[in-house]
Short mmCIF file of C-alpha atoms and ligand atoms in Angstrom, two decimals:
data_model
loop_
_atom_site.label_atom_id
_atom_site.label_comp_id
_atom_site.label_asym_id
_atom_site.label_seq_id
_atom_site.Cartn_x
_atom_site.Cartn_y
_atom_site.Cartn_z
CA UNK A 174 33.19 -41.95 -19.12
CA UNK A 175 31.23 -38.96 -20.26
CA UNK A 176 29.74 -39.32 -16.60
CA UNK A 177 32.79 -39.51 -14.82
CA UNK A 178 34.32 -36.28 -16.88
CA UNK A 179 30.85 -34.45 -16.19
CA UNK A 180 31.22 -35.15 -12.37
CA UNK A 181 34.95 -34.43 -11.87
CA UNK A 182 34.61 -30.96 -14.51
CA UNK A 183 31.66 -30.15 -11.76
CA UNK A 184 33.71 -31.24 -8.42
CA UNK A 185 36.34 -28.74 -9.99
CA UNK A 186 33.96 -26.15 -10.02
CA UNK A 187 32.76 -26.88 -6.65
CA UNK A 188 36.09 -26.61 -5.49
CA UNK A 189 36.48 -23.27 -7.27
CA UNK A 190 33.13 -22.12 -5.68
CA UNK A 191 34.48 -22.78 -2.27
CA UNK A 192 36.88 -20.26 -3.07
CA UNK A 193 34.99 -17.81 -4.24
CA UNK A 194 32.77 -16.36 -2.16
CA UNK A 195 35.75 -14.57 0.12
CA UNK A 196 36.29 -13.05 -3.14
CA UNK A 197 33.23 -12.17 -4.11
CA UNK A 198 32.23 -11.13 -0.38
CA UNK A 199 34.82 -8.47 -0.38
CA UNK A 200 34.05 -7.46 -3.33
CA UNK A 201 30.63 -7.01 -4.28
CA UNK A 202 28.36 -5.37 -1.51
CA UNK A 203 25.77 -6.73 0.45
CA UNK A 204 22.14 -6.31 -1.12
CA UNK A 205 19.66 -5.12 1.51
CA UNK A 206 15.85 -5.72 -0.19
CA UNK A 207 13.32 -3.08 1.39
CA UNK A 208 9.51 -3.49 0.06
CA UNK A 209 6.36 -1.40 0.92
CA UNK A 210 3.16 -1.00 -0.69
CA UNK A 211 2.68 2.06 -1.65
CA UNK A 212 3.69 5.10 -4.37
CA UNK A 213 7.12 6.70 -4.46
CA UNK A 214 5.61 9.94 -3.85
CA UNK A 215 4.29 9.28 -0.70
CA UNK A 216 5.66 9.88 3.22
CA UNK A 217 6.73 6.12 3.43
CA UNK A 218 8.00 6.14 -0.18
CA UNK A 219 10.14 9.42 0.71
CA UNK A 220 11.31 7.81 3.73
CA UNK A 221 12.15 4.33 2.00
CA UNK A 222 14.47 6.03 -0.85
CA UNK A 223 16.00 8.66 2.26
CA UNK A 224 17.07 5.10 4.16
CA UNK A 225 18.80 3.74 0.71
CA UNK A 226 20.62 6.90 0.03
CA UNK A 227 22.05 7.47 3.70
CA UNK A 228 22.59 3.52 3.99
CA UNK A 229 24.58 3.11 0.88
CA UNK A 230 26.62 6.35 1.76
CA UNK A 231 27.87 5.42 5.31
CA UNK A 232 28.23 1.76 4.37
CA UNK A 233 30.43 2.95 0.48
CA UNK A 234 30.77 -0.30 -1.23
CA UNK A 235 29.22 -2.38 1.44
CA UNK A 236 25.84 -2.34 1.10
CA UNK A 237 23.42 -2.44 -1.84
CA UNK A 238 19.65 -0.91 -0.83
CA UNK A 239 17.24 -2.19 -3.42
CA UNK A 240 13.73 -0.43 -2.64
CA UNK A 241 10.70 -1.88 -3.88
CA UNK A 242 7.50 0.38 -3.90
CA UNK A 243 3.82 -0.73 -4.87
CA UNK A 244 3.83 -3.99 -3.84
CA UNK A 245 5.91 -4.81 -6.67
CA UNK A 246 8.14 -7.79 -4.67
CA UNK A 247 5.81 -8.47 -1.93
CA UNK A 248 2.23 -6.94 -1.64
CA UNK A 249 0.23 -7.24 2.01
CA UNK A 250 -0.41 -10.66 2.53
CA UNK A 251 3.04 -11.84 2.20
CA UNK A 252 5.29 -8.98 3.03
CA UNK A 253 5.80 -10.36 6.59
CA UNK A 254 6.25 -13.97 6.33
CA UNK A 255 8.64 -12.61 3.46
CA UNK A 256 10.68 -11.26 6.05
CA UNK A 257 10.62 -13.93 8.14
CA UNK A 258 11.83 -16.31 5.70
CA UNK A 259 14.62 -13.85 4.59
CA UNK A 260 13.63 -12.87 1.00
CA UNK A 261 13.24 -9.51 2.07
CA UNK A 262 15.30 -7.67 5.29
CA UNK A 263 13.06 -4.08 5.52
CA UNK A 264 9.61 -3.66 5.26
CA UNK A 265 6.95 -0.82 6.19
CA UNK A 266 3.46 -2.43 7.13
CA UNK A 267 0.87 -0.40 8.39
CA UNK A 268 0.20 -0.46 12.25
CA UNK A 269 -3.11 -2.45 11.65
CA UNK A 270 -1.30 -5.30 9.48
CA UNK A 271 0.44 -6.95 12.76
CA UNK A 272 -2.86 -8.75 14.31
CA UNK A 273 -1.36 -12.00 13.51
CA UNK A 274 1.69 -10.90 15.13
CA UNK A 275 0.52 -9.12 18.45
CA UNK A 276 -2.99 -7.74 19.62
CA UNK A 277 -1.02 -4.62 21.24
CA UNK A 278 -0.63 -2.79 18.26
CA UNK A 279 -4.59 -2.49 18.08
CA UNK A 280 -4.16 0.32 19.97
CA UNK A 281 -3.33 2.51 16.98
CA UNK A 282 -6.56 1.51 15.16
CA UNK A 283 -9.34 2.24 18.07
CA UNK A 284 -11.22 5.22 16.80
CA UNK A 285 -11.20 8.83 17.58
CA UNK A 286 -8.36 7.22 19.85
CA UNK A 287 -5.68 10.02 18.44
CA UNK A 288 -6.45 13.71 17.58
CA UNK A 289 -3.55 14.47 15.27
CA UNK A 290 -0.65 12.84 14.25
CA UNK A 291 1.19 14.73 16.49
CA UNK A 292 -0.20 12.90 19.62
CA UNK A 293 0.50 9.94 17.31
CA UNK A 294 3.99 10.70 18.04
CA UNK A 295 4.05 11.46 21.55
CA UNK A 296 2.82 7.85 22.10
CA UNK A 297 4.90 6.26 20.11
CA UNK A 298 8.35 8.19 21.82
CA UNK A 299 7.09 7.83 24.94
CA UNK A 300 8.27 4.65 27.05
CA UNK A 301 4.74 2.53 25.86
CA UNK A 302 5.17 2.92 22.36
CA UNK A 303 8.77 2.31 22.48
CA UNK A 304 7.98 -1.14 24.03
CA UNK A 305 5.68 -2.04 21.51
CA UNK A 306 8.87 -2.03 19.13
CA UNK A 307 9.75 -4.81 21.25
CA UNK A 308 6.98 -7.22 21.26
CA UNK A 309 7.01 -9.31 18.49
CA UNK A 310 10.49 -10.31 18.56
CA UNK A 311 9.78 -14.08 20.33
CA UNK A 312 7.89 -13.97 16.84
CA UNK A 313 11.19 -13.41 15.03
CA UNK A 314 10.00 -9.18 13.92
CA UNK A 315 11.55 -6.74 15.81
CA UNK A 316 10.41 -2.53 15.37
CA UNK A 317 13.13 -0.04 14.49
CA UNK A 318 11.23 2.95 13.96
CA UNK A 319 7.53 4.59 13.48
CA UNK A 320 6.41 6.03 10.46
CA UNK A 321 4.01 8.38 9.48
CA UNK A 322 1.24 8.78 7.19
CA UNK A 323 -1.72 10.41 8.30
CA UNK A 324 -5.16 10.36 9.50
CA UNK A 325 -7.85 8.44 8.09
CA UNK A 326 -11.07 9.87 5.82
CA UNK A 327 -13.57 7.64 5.03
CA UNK A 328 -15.27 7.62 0.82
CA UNK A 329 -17.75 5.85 -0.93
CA UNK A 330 -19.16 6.16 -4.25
CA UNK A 331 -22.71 7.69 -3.11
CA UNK A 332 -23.44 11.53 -3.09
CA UNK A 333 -24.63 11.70 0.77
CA UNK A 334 -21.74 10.98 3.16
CA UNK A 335 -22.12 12.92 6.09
CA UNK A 336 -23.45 11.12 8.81
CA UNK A 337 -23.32 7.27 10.22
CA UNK A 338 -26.19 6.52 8.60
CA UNK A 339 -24.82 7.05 5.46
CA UNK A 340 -23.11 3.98 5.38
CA UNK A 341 -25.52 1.08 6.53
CA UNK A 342 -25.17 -1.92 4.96
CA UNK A 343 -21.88 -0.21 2.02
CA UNK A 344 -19.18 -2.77 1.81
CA UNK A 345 -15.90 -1.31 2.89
CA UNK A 346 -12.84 -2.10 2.37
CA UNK A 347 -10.77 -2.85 5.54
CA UNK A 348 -7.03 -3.75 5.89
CA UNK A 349 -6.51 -7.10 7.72
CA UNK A 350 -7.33 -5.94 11.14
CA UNK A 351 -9.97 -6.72 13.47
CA UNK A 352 -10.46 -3.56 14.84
CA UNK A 353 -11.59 -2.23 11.82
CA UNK A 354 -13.44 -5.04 11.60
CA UNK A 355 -15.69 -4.16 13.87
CA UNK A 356 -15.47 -0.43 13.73
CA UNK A 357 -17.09 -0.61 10.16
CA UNK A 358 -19.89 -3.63 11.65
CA UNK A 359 -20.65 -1.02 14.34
CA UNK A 360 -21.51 1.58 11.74
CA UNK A 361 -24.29 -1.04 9.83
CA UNK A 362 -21.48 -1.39 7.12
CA UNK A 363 -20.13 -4.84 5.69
CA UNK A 364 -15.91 -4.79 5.70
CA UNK A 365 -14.16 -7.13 3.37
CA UNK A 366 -10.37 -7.70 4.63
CA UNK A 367 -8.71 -6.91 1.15
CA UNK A 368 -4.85 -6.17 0.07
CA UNK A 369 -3.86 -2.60 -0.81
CA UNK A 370 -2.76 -3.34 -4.16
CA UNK A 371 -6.23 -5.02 -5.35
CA UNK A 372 -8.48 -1.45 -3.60
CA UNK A 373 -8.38 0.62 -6.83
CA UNK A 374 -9.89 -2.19 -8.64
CA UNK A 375 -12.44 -3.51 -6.01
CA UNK A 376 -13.82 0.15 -6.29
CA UNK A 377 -13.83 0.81 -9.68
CA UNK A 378 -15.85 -2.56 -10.54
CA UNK A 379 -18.21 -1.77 -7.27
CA UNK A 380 -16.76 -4.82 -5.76
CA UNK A 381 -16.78 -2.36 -2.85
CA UNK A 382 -18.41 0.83 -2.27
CA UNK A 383 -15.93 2.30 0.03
CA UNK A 384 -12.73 2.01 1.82
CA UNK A 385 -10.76 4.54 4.64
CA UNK A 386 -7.72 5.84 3.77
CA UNK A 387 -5.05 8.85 4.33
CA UNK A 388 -5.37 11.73 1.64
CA UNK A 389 -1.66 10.83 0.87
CA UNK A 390 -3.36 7.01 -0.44
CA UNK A 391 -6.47 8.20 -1.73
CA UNK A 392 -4.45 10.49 -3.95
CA UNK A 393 -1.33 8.73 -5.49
CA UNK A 394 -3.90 5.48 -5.97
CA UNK A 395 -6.04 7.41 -7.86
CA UNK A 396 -8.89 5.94 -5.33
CA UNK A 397 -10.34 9.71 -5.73
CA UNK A 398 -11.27 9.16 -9.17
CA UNK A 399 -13.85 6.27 -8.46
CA UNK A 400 -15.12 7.11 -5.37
CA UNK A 401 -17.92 9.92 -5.20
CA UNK A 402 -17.56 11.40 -1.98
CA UNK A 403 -14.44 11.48 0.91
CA UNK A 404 -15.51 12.69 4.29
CA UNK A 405 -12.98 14.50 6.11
CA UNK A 406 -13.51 12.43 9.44
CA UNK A 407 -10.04 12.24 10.76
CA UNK A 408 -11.52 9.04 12.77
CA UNK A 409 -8.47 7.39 12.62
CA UNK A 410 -4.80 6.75 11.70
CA UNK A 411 -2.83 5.03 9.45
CA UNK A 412 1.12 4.90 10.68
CA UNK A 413 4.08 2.30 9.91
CA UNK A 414 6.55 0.17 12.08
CA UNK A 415 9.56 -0.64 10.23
CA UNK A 416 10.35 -4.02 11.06
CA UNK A 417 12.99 -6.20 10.16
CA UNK A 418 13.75 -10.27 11.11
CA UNK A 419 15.66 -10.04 14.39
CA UNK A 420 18.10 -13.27 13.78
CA UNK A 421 18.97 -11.34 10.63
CA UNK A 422 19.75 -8.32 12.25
CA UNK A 423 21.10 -9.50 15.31
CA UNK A 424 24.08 -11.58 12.37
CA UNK A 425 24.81 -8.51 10.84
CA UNK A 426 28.50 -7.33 11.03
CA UNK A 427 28.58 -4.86 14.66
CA UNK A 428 29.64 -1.80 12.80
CA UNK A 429 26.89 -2.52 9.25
CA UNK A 430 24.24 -2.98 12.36
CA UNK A 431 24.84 0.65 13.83
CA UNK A 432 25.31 2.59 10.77
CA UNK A 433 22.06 0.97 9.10
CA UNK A 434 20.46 1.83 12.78
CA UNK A 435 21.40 5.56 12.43
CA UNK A 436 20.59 5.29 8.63
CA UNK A 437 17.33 4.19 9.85
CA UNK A 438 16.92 6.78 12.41
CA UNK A 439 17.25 9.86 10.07
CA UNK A 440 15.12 8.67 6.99
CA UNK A 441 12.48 8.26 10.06
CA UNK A 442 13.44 12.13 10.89
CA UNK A 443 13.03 13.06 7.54
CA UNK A 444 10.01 10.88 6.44
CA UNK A 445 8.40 12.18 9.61
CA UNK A 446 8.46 15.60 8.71
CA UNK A 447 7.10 15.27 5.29
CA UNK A 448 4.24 13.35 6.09
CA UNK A 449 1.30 16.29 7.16
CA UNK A 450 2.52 18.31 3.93
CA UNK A 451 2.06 15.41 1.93
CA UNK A 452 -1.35 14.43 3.08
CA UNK A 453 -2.46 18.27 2.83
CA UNK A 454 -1.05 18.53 -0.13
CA UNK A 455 -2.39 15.69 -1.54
CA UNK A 456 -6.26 16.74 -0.42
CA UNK A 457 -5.71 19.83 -2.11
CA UNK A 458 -5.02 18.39 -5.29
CA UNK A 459 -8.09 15.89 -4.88
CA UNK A 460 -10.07 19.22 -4.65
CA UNK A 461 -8.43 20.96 -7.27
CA UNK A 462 -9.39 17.86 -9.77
CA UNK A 463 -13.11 17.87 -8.65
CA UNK A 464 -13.80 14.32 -9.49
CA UNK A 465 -14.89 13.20 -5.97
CA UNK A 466 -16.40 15.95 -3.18
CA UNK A 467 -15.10 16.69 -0.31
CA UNK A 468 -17.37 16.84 2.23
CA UNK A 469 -16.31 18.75 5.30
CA UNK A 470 -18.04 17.36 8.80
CA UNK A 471 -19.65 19.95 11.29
CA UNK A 472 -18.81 19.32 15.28
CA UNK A 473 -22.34 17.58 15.11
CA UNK A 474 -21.62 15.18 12.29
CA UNK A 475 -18.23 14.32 14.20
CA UNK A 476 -20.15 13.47 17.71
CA UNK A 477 -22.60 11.48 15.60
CA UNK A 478 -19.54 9.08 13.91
CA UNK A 479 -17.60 9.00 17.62
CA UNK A 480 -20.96 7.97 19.24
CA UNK A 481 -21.29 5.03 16.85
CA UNK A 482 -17.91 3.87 16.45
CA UNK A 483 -17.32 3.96 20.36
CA UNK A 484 -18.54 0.48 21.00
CA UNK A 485 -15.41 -0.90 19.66
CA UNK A 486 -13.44 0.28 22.21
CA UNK A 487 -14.80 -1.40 24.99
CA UNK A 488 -14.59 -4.65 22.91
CA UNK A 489 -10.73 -4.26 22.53
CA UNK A 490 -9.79 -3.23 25.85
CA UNK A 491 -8.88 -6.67 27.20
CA UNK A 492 -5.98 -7.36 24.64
CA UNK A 493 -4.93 -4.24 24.36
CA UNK A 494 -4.95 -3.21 28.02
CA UNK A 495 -5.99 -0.32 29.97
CA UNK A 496 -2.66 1.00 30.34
CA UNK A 497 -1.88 1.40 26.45
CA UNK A 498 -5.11 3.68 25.78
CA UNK A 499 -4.88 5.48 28.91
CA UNK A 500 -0.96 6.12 27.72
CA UNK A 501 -2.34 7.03 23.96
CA UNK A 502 -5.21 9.43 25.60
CA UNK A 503 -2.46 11.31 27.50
CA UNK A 504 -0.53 12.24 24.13
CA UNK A 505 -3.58 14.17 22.95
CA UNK A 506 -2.99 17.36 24.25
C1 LMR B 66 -3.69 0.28 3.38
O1 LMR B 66 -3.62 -0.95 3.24
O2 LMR B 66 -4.71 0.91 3.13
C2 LMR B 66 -2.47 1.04 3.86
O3 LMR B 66 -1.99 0.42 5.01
C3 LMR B 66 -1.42 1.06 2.84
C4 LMR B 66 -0.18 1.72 3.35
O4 LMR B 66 0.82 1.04 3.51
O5 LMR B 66 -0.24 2.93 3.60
#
């Protein structure tokens, strides 16, 4: 009896769950889950919380942006199969976290490839780097915007960094790409792939000597305070692709679809512009705290780290293709 009273008291509230969720659809909004990895205070951070405000005010009542910084839902080596599975809708990665995903975007990490973030951009308008939004969605990701950090300095936690040789046989830290991979085994150095969220640590316990990073990172991690010496090498970038899961995007309502597009659009404006004050701001506050040096590179030093990070070029050019660097070389100006 008890059994039979438990079932039908549950098939009544089955039936009154049926019910509900036209209810509870019209009247509780839509929650929209966007992670990254890194501080608030940062460009991507600034841009994440400028995407929430303008989302939730076009789409009043409809939409609920929950922004998660600092890894604190999904750190690097889940974020994106998060968002394939649907437990997250927005996410941020760096452009050297997709190798799984596509070997074009290797194009962004080839060294000395870029001058300035500026020609950063240029690519990334310009008809090649708008395609690349496009390539990963047979994989179920598809791009909706580019966002800016910075360029990369290289530290370790030795006095003398100012020339290649400098780093033979340091451990680095690397983000999950090969590129950098082999940028770092070019140098004499040993990488270790390793999540953003465990770098702090892995420096302060020696785990790794070094790591490469935008002043924007090395500041609001802190990675300033246990590292002895940044080089201001500008060998590199670090940039985002927002990406969300295309079948989820392409079920969303017409008119939710366009105004979180043109949501997304202007926190990209406005993250975009932030970004070089942030990163010079940010390496004038590492110098102000004079805990690590800052070691400033002479036109010599700079030849000296192109010359023996070059090689890796040549060893990407297959799967990236010719036409991709050629089209990043033209944006330097
Ligand atoms: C890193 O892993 O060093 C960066 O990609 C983190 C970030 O998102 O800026």
């Amino acid at each position: 009896m008890m059994l039979t009273s438990g079932l039908r008291r549950r098939s009544v509230l089955a039936a009154g769950a049926i019910a509900l969720p036209f209810v509870s659809r019209a009247q509780s909004p839509m929650v929209i889950k966007l992670s990254h990895v890194v501080a608030e205070k940062t460009p991507k951070g600034q841009a994440s919380l400028k995407f929430k405000e303008l989302a939730e005010k076009s789409l009043a009542g409809k939409v609920q942006v929950q922004v998660f910084p600092n890894s604190q839902l999904f750190g690097d080596a889940k974020e994106l199969e998060a968002l394939l599975l649907g437990d997250v809708h927005f996410i941020a990665p760096s452009l050297s976290k997709f190798d799984r995903y596509t070997k074009k975007l290797q194009v962004f990490d080839l060294p000395f490839l870029f001058d300035d973030v500026a020609a950063v951009d240029r690519f990334q308008a310009g008809p090649k780097g708008q395609e690349l939004m496009k390539t990963m969605t047979s994989r179920g990701l598809l791009g909706l915007g580019y966002w800016h950090n910075g360029m990369k300095q290289l530290s370790t936690n030795k006095d003398t960094l100012k020339r290649p040789e400098d780093v033979k046989g340091l451990k680095f830290r690397i983000q999950p790409s090969d590129v950098l991979e082999a940028q770092f085994r070019a140098l004499g150095a040993n990488p270790q792939k390793m999540a953003f969220s465990e770098v702090y640590q892995a420096l302060q316990t020696g785990v790794v000597d070094g790591q490469e990073n935008t002043w924007s990172n090395i500041y609001s991690q802190k990675f300033f305070e246990v590292q002895k010496t940044i080089a201001e090498t500008n060998h590199g970038i670090i940039d985002y692709m927002v990406v969300t899961n295309s079948k989820w995007w392409d079920g969303l309502p017409a008119d939710v679809r366009k105004a979180l597009a043109e949501a997304m659009t202007e926190a990209t404006a406005f993250g975009n512009k932030l970004a070089n004050d942030f990163n010079e701001g940010d390496r004038k506050k590492i110098a102000d705290a004079g805990k690590a040096k800052i070691q400033v590179l002479g036109k010599d030093d700079l030849a000296a780290w192109k010359k023996s990070m070059e090689p890796v070029w040549k060893k990407f050019e297959g799967d990236i293709g010719r036409d991709l660097i050629d089209a990043a070389l033209k944006s330097n100006r």
